[in-house]
Amino acid sequence: MDGRTIGILGGGQLGRMIVEAAHRLNIKTVILDAPQSPAKQINALDDHVDGSFTDYESIAKLAEKVDIITVEIEHVDVDALVRIQAKFPKIEIYPLPETIKLIQDKYLQKQHLIQHGINVTDSKAVLENSAEELNKIGDEYGFPFMLKSRTLAYDGRGNFVVKDQSYIAKALEFLANRPLYAEKWCPFTKELAVMVVRSIEGEVFAYPTVETIHQNNICHLVYAPARITDTEAKKAELLAKNAVKSFPGCGIFGVEMFLLPNGELLINEIAPRPHNSGHYTIDACVTSQFEAHVRAVTGLPMPQGFTDFATTNTNAIMLNVLGDKQTANKELETCRRALETPHSSVYLYGKTTRPERKMGHINIVTSSMSDAENRLAYIMGNSSATIP
Ligand code: ATP
Ligand code: MG
Ligand code: MG
């Protein structure tokens, strides 16, 4: 469908699923990451680059081989991308380096959204990593408050809940030497997410609003659609679209939000790439988030409705398969039960198991949420559940 080659910075599971979508459209992809990374395993080419997406020389090697560069992770070296753009003016880079730069610093990201009139959780920069500074923030925000690393955060690993004054020393130790900001505690009733894709022409499309349930800061389950009112869901889609419109450039974005008890929505954060909360789209929507991204960065058609649910009564649950905490590979038992369960599909990422590592996911797609929940109960090993 497109004779150009896409280079992907990062070869994890998101890169792997971009490769799958690109392959179906006969679009060639080349990966920059460690040897045998998940995206390289399913893409037998000699062209892949072994190296780091934070290293200019490695990105330059990739640039020699591709026409378009995209990312599966926002923690890339943006200055290197800017230099690549100058050296290889014909290469298109999406998301735009300026967008990645704004988003990869979660505090700058919030400031940017505020400037564009988008509601976000209250936050302030931590000017100095000291007990005195955090005490001042505690006085202003009250306890608990959330202390976050501005950069290189994922799966909550850059976050610390400062429950009261006595946690300040622990927080400073946990996040030592990282650039920090603080967020007011958000007493949300639900966490929601919306995938939004923007075409090269600048048109934005929202996927349906979904509900995400986290365990230990890691996405555990996604309910699609979210179990909220239609008005709330539409409001979330509009907010997500407006937020994405504030960042230039095309591609897919994952927008995480909090729903407050009074119905208000606040944006938590945005990812400039495919997102865990969008894995359900592979089986539940007309076009997956991965294909939508490929279409966006190559300028392929994106007709009205292409991000909709596949049918008017689609109900889906996505379960993340994490490495078992005690026994290596025990998580495969969950996958086996999913294989026994009609209306569910298993995706494994080709990684070596480690406790809590994202090893794969399972999509259950059916016509009612209660039916999906029954299937989920069996898959999760609930002893009273039988194969639905
Ligand atoms: P991701 O893997 O999504 O990139 P992350 O490391 O960037 O995660 P956040 O999304 O900032 O982390 O936070 C992780 C989780 O912590 C959120 O999904 C939410 O459950 C909780 N959380 C974050 N900020 C707040 C807040 N201000 N108040 C209450 N809970 C919060
Ligand atoms: Mg994040
Ligand atoms: Mg998050």
Coordinates of C-alpha atoms and ligand atoms in Angstrom, one line a residue:
M1 CA 0.0 0.0 0.0
D2 CA 3.0 2.3 0.4
G3 CA 6.4 1.7 -1.0
R4 CA 8.1 3.6 1.8
T5 CA 9.7 2.0 4.8
I6 CA 8.8 2.8 8.4
G7 CA 11.6 2.8 11.0
I8 CA 10.4 2.2 14.6
L9 CA 12.3 3.5 17.6
G10 CA 11.7 0.7 20.1
G11 CA 11.0 -3.0 19.5
G12 CA 8.8 -3.9 22.5
Q13 CA 5.2 -5.2 22.3
L14 CA 3.9 -1.9 20.9
G15 CA 6.5 -2.0 18.1
R16 CA 5.6 -5.7 17.5
M17 CA 1.9 -4.9 17.1
I18 CA 2.7 -2.0 14.7
V19 CA 4.8 -4.4 12.6
E20 CA 1.9 -6.8 12.4
A21 CA -0.5 -4.1 11.2
A22 CA 2.1 -2.7 8.7
H23 CA 2.7 -6.2 7.3
R24 CA -0.9 -6.7 6.5
L25 CA -0.7 -3.6 4.3
N26 CA 2.6 -4.7 2.7
I27 CA 4.4 -1.9 4.4
K28 CA 8.0 -2.6 5.4
T29 CA 9.2 -1.8 8.9
V30 CA 12.7 -1.7 10.4
I31 CA 13.3 -1.7 14.1
L32 CA 15.9 0.0 16.3
D33 CA 16.3 -1.8 19.6
A34 CA 18.3 -4.6 21.3
P35 CA 18.8 -7.9 19.3
Q36 CA 15.8 -10.3 19.4
S37 CA 13.5 -7.6 20.8
P38 CA 9.8 -8.6 20.5
A39 CA 9.2 -6.6 17.3
K40 CA 12.3 -8.0 15.6
Q41 CA 11.3 -11.6 16.3
I42 CA 8.3 -11.5 14.0
N43 CA 10.0 -9.4 11.3
A44 CA 12.8 -11.5 9.7
L45 CA 15.0 -8.9 8.1
D46 CA 18.8 -8.2 8.0
D47 CA 18.1 -4.5 8.1
H48 CA 17.2 -4.1 11.8
V49 CA 19.5 -1.9 13.8
D50 CA 20.9 -3.2 17.1
G51 CA 21.3 -0.3 19.4
S52 CA 19.4 2.2 21.6
F53 CA 16.6 4.6 20.7
T54 CA 18.3 7.1 23.0
D55 CA 21.6 7.1 20.9
Y56 CA 22.1 9.5 18.0
E57 CA 24.5 7.1 16.1
S58 CA 22.0 4.3 16.2
I59 CA 19.1 6.5 15.1
A60 CA 21.3 7.7 12.3
K61 CA 21.9 4.1 11.2
L62 CA 18.2 3.5 11.1
A63 CA 17.6 6.7 9.2
E64 CA 19.8 5.5 6.4
K65 CA 17.3 2.7 5.8
V66 CA 13.9 4.3 6.1
D67 CA 11.6 7.0 4.8
I68 CA 9.4 7.6 7.9
I69 CA 10.5 7.3 11.6
T70 CA 8.0 6.6 14.3
V71 CA 8.2 5.6 18.0
E72 CA 6.7 3.0 20.3
I73 CA 8.0 4.8 23.3
E74 CA 8.2 8.5 24.2
H75 CA 11.5 8.2 26.1
V76 CA 13.7 8.7 23.0
D77 CA 16.4 11.3 22.5
V78 CA 14.5 14.2 21.0
D79 CA 17.7 16.3 20.3
A80 CA 19.0 13.3 18.3
L81 CA 15.7 13.3 16.3
V82 CA 16.1 17.0 15.6
R83 CA 19.6 16.5 14.3
I84 CA 18.4 13.5 12.2
Q85 CA 15.7 15.7 10.7
A86 CA 18.3 18.3 9.7
K87 CA 20.6 15.7 8.2
F88 CA 17.9 13.7 6.4
P89 CA 15.3 16.3 5.4
K90 CA 13.3 13.8 3.3
I91 CA 12.5 11.7 6.3
E92 CA 9.2 12.3 8.0
I93 CA 9.2 11.9 11.7
Y94 CA 5.8 11.2 13.5
P95 CA 5.0 12.0 16.2
L96 CA 6.8 15.3 15.6
P97 CA 10.0 15.7 17.8
E98 CA 8.5 18.9 19.3
T99 CA 5.4 16.9 20.4
I100 CA 7.5 14.2 21.9
K101 CA 9.6 16.8 23.7
L102 CA 6.5 18.4 25.3
I103 CA 5.0 15.1 26.3
Q104 CA 8.1 13.3 27.6
D105 CA 8.3 15.8 30.4
K106 CA 5.0 15.2 32.3
Y107 CA 5.1 18.6 33.9
L108 CA 5.7 20.5 30.7
Q109 CA 2.9 18.4 29.2
K110 CA 0.6 19.6 31.9
Q111 CA 1.6 23.2 31.4
H112 CA 1.0 22.9 27.7
L113 CA -2.5 21.4 28.2
I114 CA -3.4 24.2 30.7
Q115 CA -2.3 26.8 28.1
H116 CA -4.7 25.2 25.7
G117 CA -7.6 25.3 28.1
I118 CA -7.6 21.6 28.8
N119 CA -8.5 20.5 32.4
V120 CA -5.7 18.6 34.1
T121 CA -4.9 17.5 37.7
D122 CA -3.4 20.4 39.7
S123 CA 0.3 20.3 39.7
K124 CA 3.4 22.3 40.5
A125 CA 7.1 21.9 39.8
V126 CA 9.3 20.8 42.7
L127 CA 12.1 23.5 42.6
E128 CA 14.4 21.6 44.9
N129 CA 14.3 18.0 46.0
S130 CA 14.3 18.8 49.7
A131 CA 12.1 18.1 52.7
E132 CA 11.4 21.8 53.1
E133 CA 10.1 22.1 49.6
L134 CA 7.9 19.0 50.0
N135 CA 6.5 20.2 53.3
K136 CA 5.5 23.4 51.6
I137 CA 3.7 21.5 48.9
G138 CA 2.0 19.4 51.6
D139 CA 0.8 22.6 53.3
E140 CA -0.7 23.8 50.1
Y141 CA -2.1 20.5 48.6
G142 CA -2.8 18.6 51.8
F143 CA -1.9 14.9 52.2
P144 CA -1.8 12.5 50.5
F145 CA -0.3 14.1 47.4
M146 CA 1.4 12.5 44.5
L147 CA 5.1 13.1 43.8
K148 CA 6.1 12.2 40.3
S149 CA 9.2 12.1 38.2
R150 CA 8.9 14.5 35.3
T151 CA 10.7 12.2 32.9
L152 CA 11.2 8.5 32.2
A153 CA 8.1 7.4 34.0
Y154 CA 6.1 4.2 33.2
D155 CA 3.9 1.8 35.1
G156 CA 4.0 4.1 38.1
R157 CA 7.7 3.6 38.6
G158 CA 8.3 7.3 38.8
N159 CA 5.5 8.0 41.3
F160 CA 5.4 8.1 45.0
V161 CA 2.3 8.7 47.2
V162 CA 3.3 11.1 50.0
K163 CA 0.6 9.9 52.5
D164 CA 1.6 12.3 55.2
Q165 CA 4.7 14.3 56.4
S166 CA 6.4 11.1 57.6
Y167 CA 6.7 9.8 54.0
I168 CA 8.6 12.8 52.8
A169 CA 12.1 11.3 53.5
K170 CA 11.1 8.0 51.8
A171 CA 9.7 9.9 48.8
L172 CA 13.0 11.8 48.4
E173 CA 15.0 8.6 48.7
F174 CA 12.8 6.7 46.2
L175 CA 12.9 9.5 43.6
A176 CA 16.5 10.7 44.3
N177 CA 18.2 12.6 41.6
R178 CA 15.2 12.8 39.3
P179 CA 13.5 16.0 38.2
L180 CA 10.2 16.1 40.1
Y181 CA 6.8 17.7 40.2
A182 CA 3.9 17.3 42.6
E183 CA 0.2 16.6 41.9
K184 CA -2.8 17.2 44.0
W185 CA -4.4 13.9 45.0
C186 CA -7.3 13.1 42.7
P187 CA -10.2 11.3 44.3
F188 CA -11.4 9.7 41.0
T189 CA -14.4 7.3 40.8
K190 CA -13.0 5.8 37.6
E191 CA -10.0 6.0 35.3
L192 CA -10.9 6.4 31.7
A193 CA -8.9 6.4 28.5
V194 CA -9.5 7.4 24.9
M195 CA -7.3 6.6 21.9
V196 CA -7.2 9.5 19.4
V197 CA -5.6 9.4 16.0
R198 CA -4.8 12.4 13.8
S199 CA -4.3 12.2 10.1
I200 CA -1.6 14.0 8.1
E201 CA -4.4 16.4 7.0
G202 CA -5.1 17.2 10.7
E203 CA -8.4 15.4 11.1
V204 CA -8.8 13.7 14.5
F205 CA -10.8 10.6 15.3
A206 CA -11.5 9.2 18.7
Y207 CA -11.9 5.6 19.6
P208 CA -14.7 4.7 22.2
T209 CA -14.1 5.8 25.8
V210 CA -12.8 2.9 27.9
E211 CA -12.4 2.2 31.6
T212 CA -9.0 1.2 32.9
I213 CA -8.4 -0.6 36.1
H214 CA -4.9 -0.5 37.5
Q215 CA -3.2 -2.8 40.1
N216 CA 0.1 -1.6 41.6
N217 CA 0.0 1.2 39.1
I218 CA 0.0 -1.2 36.1
C219 CA -2.9 -1.5 33.8
H220 CA -4.8 -4.7 34.8
L221 CA -8.1 -4.6 32.9
V222 CA -9.8 -2.5 30.3
Y223 CA -13.6 -2.4 29.9
A224 CA -14.7 -1.2 26.4
P225 CA -17.0 0.6 26.4
A226 CA -16.5 2.3 29.8
R227 CA -19.3 1.6 32.3
I228 CA -20.4 5.2 32.4
T229 CA -23.2 7.2 30.9
D230 CA -23.2 8.0 27.2
T231 CA -23.0 11.7 28.0
E232 CA -19.8 11.1 30.1
A233 CA -18.3 9.0 27.4
K234 CA -19.0 11.6 24.7
K235 CA -17.5 14.3 27.0
A236 CA -14.4 12.2 27.5
E237 CA -14.0 11.7 23.7
L238 CA -14.3 15.4 23.1
L239 CA -11.8 16.2 25.8
A240 CA -9.3 13.7 24.4
K241 CA -9.7 15.1 20.9
N242 CA -9.2 18.6 22.1
A243 CA -6.1 17.6 24.0
V244 CA -4.6 15.9 21.1
K245 CA -5.4 18.8 18.8
S246 CA -3.2 21.0 20.9
F247 CA -0.1 18.9 19.9
P248 CA 1.1 19.3 16.3
G249 CA 1.6 16.3 14.0
C250 CA -0.1 13.1 13.1
G251 CA -0.3 9.6 14.6
I252 CA -2.0 7.8 17.5
F253 CA -2.2 9.2 21.1
G254 CA -3.4 7.5 24.3
V255 CA -5.2 9.9 26.6
E256 CA -5.6 8.9 30.3
M257 CA -8.2 10.7 32.4
F258 CA -9.8 10.7 35.8
L259 CA -13.6 10.9 36.3
L260 CA -14.4 12.8 39.5
P261 CA -17.4 12.2 41.8
N262 CA -19.1 15.4 40.4
G263 CA -18.8 14.1 36.8
E264 CA -15.9 16.4 36.0
L265 CA -13.0 15.0 33.8
L266 CA -9.4 15.8 34.3
I267 CA -6.5 14.6 32.1
N268 CA -3.9 12.5 33.8
E269 CA -1.4 12.1 31.0
I270 CA -1.0 11.6 27.3
A271 CA 1.1 9.1 25.4
P272 CA 2.2 10.0 21.8
R273 CA 2.0 6.3 20.6
P274 CA -0.2 3.2 20.8
H275 CA -1.3 2.5 24.4
N276 CA -2.1 -0.4 26.6
S277 CA -5.7 0.8 27.0
G278 CA -6.1 0.5 23.2
H279 CA -5.2 -3.2 22.8
Y280 CA -8.9 -4.1 22.8
T281 CA -9.2 -2.3 19.4
I282 CA -7.4 -5.2 17.7
D283 CA -10.5 -7.4 18.0
A284 CA -13.3 -5.0 19.0
C285 CA -13.0 -2.2 16.5
V286 CA -13.1 -1.8 12.7
T287 CA -9.4 -0.8 12.6
S288 CA -6.9 -1.5 15.4
Q289 CA -5.0 1.4 17.1
F290 CA -1.8 0.0 15.4
E291 CA -3.2 0.0 11.9
A292 CA -4.7 3.5 12.6
H293 CA -1.2 4.7 13.5
V294 CA 0.3 3.1 10.4
R295 CA -2.4 4.8 8.2
A296 CA -1.8 8.1 9.9
V297 CA 2.0 8.2 9.5
T298 CA 1.9 7.0 5.9
G299 CA -1.1 9.3 4.9
L300 CA -3.3 6.3 3.9
P301 CA -7.1 6.8 3.9
M302 CA -8.9 7.2 7.3
P303 CA -12.6 7.2 6.5
Q304 CA -15.3 8.3 9.0
G305 CA -16.2 5.6 11.5
F306 CA -13.0 3.6 11.0
T307 CA -12.3 3.9 14.8
D308 CA -15.8 2.7 15.8
F309 CA -16.6 -0.6 17.5
A310 CA -17.0 -3.4 14.9
T311 CA -20.7 -3.8 15.7
T312 CA -23.3 -1.8 17.6
N313 CA -23.3 -4.2 20.5
T314 CA -19.6 -4.9 20.9
N315 CA -18.5 -5.3 24.5
A316 CA -14.9 -6.1 25.3
I317 CA -12.6 -6.7 28.2
M318 CA -8.8 -6.7 27.9
L319 CA -6.8 -8.5 30.5
N320 CA -3.0 -7.8 30.7
V321 CA -0.9 -11.0 31.2
L322 CA 1.8 -10.1 33.7
G323 CA 4.7 -12.3 34.7
D324 CA 3.7 -14.3 37.8
K325 CA 5.1 -13.1 41.0
Q326 CA 6.1 -16.5 42.4
T327 CA 6.5 -19.1 39.7
A328 CA 8.1 -18.4 36.3
N329 CA 5.7 -18.8 33.4
K330 CA 2.7 -19.6 35.6
E331 CA 0.9 -16.8 33.7
L332 CA 0.7 -19.1 30.7
E333 CA -2.0 -21.1 32.6
T334 CA -4.2 -17.9 32.3
C335 CA -3.4 -17.9 28.5
R336 CA -4.3 -21.6 28.2
R337 CA -7.7 -21.0 29.9
A338 CA -8.3 -18.1 27.5
L339 CA -7.6 -20.4 24.6
E340 CA -10.3 -22.7 25.9
T341 CA -12.7 -19.8 26.1
P342 CA -14.8 -18.9 23.0
H343 CA -14.7 -15.2 22.1
S344 CA -11.2 -14.6 23.5
S345 CA -7.9 -14.2 21.9
V346 CA -4.4 -14.4 23.3
Y347 CA -1.4 -12.2 22.3
L348 CA 2.0 -13.0 23.6
Y349 CA 4.9 -10.7 23.2
G350 CA 8.0 -13.0 23.0
K351 CA 9.6 -11.8 26.3
T352 CA 11.4 -13.7 29.0
T353 CA 9.2 -13.9 32.0
R354 CA 9.8 -11.6 35.1
P355 CA 7.5 -10.9 38.0
E356 CA 4.9 -8.2 36.9
R357 CA 6.4 -7.8 33.4
K358 CA 3.9 -7.3 30.7
M359 CA 4.1 -10.6 28.9
G360 CA 0.9 -10.5 26.8
H361 CA -2.7 -9.6 26.8
I362 CA -6.1 -11.3 26.3
N363 CA -9.0 -9.8 24.5
I364 CA -12.5 -11.0 25.2
V365 CA -15.1 -9.6 22.7
T366 CA -18.7 -10.5 22.9
S367 CA -22.2 -8.9 22.9
S368 CA -22.7 -8.0 26.5
M369 CA -20.4 -6.9 29.4
S370 CA -21.9 -9.5 31.8
D371 CA -21.1 -12.3 29.3
A372 CA -17.5 -10.9 28.9
E373 CA -17.2 -10.8 32.7
N374 CA -18.3 -14.5 33.0
R375 CA -15.6 -15.4 30.5
L376 CA -13.0 -13.3 32.3
A377 CA -13.9 -15.1 35.6
Y378 CA -13.0 -18.4 34.0
I379 CA -9.8 -17.1 32.4
M380 CA -8.7 -15.6 35.7
G381 CA -9.1 -19.0 37.4
N382 CA -12.1 -18.2 39.6
S383 CA -12.7 -21.7 41.0
S384 CA -16.5 -21.5 40.7
A385 CA -16.4 -20.4 37.0
T386 CA -16.9 -22.9 34.2
I387 CA -16.0 -22.5 30.5
P388 CA -18.8 -20.2 29.3
Ligands
ATP1 P1 1.9 4.8 32.6 O1 2.4 3.4 32.6 O2 0.4 4.9 32.3 O3 2.7 5.7 31.7 P2 3.0 6.5 34.7 O4 4.1 5.8 35.4 O5 3.2 7.6 33.8 O6 2.1 5.4 34.1 P3 0.7 7.9 36.0 O7 -0.2 7.6 34.8 O8 1.1 9.3 36.3 O9 2.1 7.0 35.9 O10 0.1 7.3 37.3 C1 -0.1 5.9 37.5 C2 -1.4 5.7 38.2 O11 -1.4 6.3 39.5 C3 -2.6 6.3 37.6 O12 -3.1 5.5 36.5 C4 -3.6 6.4 38.7 O13 -4.1 5.2 39.1 C5 -2.6 6.8 39.9 N1 -2.5 8.3 40.0 C6 -1.7 9.1 39.2 N2 -1.8 10.4 39.5 C7 -2.7 10.5 40.5 C8 -3.2 11.5 41.3 N3 -2.9 12.8 41.1 N4 -4.2 11.2 42.2 C9 -4.5 9.9 42.5 N5 -4.0 8.9 41.8 C10 -3.1 9.1 40.8
MG2 MG 3.0 7.6 31.7
MG3 MG -0.3 6.6 33.1

